[in-house]
Tab-separated table of C-alpha atoms in Angstrom:
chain	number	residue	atom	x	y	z
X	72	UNK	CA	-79.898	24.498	110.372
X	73	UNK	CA	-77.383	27.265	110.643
X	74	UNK	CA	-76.465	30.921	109.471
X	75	UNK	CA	-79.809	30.912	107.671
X	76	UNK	CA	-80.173	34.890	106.178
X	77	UNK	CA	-83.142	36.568	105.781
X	78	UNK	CA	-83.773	40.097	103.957
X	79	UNK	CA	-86.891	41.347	104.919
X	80	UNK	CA	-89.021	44.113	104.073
X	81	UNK	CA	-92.262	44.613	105.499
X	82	UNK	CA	-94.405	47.151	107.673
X	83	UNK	CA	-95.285	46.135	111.100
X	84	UNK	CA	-97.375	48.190	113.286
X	85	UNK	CA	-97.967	50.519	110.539
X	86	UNK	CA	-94.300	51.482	109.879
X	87	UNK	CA	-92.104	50.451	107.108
X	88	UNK	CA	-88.997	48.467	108.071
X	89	UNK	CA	-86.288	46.477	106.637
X	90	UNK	CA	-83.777	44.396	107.867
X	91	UNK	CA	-81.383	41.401	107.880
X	92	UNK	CA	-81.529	38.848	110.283
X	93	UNK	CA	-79.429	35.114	110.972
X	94	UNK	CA	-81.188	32.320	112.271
X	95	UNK	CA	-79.515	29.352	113.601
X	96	UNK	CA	-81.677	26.175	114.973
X	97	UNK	CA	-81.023	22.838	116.486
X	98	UNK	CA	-83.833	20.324	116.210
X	99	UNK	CA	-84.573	16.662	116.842
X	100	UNK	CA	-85.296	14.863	113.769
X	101	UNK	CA	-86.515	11.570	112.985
X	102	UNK	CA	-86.226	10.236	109.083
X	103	UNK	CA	-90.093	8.014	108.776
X	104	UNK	CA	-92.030	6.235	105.701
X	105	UNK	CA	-95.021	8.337	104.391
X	106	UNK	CA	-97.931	7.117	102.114
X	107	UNK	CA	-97.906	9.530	99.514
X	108	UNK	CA	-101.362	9.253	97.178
X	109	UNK	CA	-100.656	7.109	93.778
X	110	UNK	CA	-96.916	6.922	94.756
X	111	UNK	CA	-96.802	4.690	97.180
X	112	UNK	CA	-94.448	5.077	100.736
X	113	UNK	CA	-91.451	7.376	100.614
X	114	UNK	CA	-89.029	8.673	103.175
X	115	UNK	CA	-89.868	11.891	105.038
X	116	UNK	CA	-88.329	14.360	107.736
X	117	UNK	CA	-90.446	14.535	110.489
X	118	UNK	CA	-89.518	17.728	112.951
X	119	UNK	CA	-89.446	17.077	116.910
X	120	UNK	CA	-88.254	19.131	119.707
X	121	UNK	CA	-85.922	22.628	119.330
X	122	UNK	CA	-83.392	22.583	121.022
X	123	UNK	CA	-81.928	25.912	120.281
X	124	UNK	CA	-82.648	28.677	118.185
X	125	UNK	CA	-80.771	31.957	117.434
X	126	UNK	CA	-82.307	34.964	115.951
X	127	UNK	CA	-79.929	37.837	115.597
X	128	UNK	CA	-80.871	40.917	113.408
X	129	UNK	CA	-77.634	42.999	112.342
X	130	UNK	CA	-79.582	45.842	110.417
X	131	UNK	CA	-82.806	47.840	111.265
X	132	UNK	CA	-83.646	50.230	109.067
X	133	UNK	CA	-87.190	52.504	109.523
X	134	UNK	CA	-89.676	53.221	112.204
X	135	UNK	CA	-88.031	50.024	114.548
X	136	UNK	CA	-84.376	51.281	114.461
X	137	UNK	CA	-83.119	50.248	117.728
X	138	UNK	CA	-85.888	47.892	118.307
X	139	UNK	CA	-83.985	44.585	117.434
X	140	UNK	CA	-84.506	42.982	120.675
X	141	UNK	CA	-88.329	43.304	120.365
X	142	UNK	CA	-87.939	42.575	116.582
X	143	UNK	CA	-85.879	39.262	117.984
X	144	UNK	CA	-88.929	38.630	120.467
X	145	UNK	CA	-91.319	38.663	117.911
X	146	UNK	CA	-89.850	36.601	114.963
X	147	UNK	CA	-88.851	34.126	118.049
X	148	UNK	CA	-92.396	33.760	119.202
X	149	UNK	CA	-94.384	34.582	116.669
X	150	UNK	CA	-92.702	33.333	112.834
X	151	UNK	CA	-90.694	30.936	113.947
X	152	UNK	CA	-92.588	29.549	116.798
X	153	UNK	CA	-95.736	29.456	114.527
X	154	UNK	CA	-94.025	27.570	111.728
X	155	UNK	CA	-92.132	25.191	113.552
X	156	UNK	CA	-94.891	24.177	115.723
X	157	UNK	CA	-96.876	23.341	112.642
X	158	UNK	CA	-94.236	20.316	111.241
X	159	UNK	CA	-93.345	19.418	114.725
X	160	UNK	CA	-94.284	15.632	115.318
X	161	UNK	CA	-95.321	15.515	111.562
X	162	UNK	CA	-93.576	14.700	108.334
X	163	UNK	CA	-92.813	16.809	105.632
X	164	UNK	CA	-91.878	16.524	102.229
X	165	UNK	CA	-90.842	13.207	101.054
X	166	UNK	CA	-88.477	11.846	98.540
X	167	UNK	CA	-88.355	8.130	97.007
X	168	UNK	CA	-85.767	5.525	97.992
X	169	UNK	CA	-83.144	5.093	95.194
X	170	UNK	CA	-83.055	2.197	92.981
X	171	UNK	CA	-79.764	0.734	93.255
X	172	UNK	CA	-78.101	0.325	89.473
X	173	UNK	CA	-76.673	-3.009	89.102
X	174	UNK	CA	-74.470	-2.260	85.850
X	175	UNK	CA	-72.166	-0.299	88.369
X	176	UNK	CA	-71.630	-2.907	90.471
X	177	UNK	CA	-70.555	-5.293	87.921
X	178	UNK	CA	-70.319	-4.461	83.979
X	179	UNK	CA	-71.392	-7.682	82.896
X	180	UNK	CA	-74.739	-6.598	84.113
X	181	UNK	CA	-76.724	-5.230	81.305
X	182	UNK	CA	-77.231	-1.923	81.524
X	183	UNK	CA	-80.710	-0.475	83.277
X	184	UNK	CA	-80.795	-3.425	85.567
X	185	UNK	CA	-81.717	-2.236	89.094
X	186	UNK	CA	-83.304	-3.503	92.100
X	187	UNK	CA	-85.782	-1.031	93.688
X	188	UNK	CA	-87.135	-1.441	97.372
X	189	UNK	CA	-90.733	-1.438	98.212
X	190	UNK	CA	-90.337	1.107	100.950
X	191	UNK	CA	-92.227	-0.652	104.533
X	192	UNK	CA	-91.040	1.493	107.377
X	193	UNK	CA	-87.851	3.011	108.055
X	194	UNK	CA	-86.644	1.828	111.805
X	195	UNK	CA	-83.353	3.428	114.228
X	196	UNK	CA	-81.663	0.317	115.482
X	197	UNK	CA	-78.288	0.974	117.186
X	198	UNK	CA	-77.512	4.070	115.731
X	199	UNK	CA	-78.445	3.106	112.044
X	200	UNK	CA	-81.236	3.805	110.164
X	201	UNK	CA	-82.508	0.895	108.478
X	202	UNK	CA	-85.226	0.185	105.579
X	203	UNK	CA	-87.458	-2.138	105.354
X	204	UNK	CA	-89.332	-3.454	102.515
X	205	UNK	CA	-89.917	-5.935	99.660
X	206	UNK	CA	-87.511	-5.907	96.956
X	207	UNK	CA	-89.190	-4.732	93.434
């Protein structure tokens, strides 16, 4: 995730301040197969390690002018930490695996025909990722 911006207004200990930061991040990720409820299994993101992250705020404005490196402390520690450490090793939204449209393959196929996987488990084997399933 890179060159993420973030306007911010907000009062923190007490005082009023607003600024703009950039966050950049570097994070092991793993795609996996979810169960979601009266869906069925779907693929997800599921967050591991950081491996960097970059806070950098360019304008302070308010009580914490000239405060950005404990400003960059903080949203380090406290924001980001926090929320990243609550996906890490779990998954997170999910999306369904496409059906694949079999009138685009071949136009003597009528149209609508499509085969649709029954989503298994989603494995890394040499470098590919690689569903597995039942075809529907």
């Amino acid at each position: 995730i890179g060159d993420m911006r973030v306007d911010g207004d907000m009062t923190l200990f007490g005082a009023p301040v607003a600024m703009t930061m950039y966050a950049s991040m570097e994070a092991e990720a793993d795609l996996v197969g979810v169960d979601v409820p009266g869906i069925g299994k779907q693929i997800s993101v599921a967050l591991g390690k950081t491996r960097i992250m970059e806070v950098e705020i360019t304008q302070v404005t308010g009580a914490l002018t000239g405060a950005e490196d404990i400003l960059v402390g903080l949203v380090k520690e406290q924001l980001v930490g926090k929320f990243l450490g609550a996906f890490a090793g779990g998954a997170f939204g999910s999306f369904p695996v496409p059906d694949i449209d079999l009138s685009s393959v071949n136009p003597a196929v009528p149209p609508g025909s499509k085969i649709s996987l029954d989503l298994k488990e989603v494995l890394r084997i040499f470098g590919y990722t690689v569903l597995t399933g039942d075809v529907k």
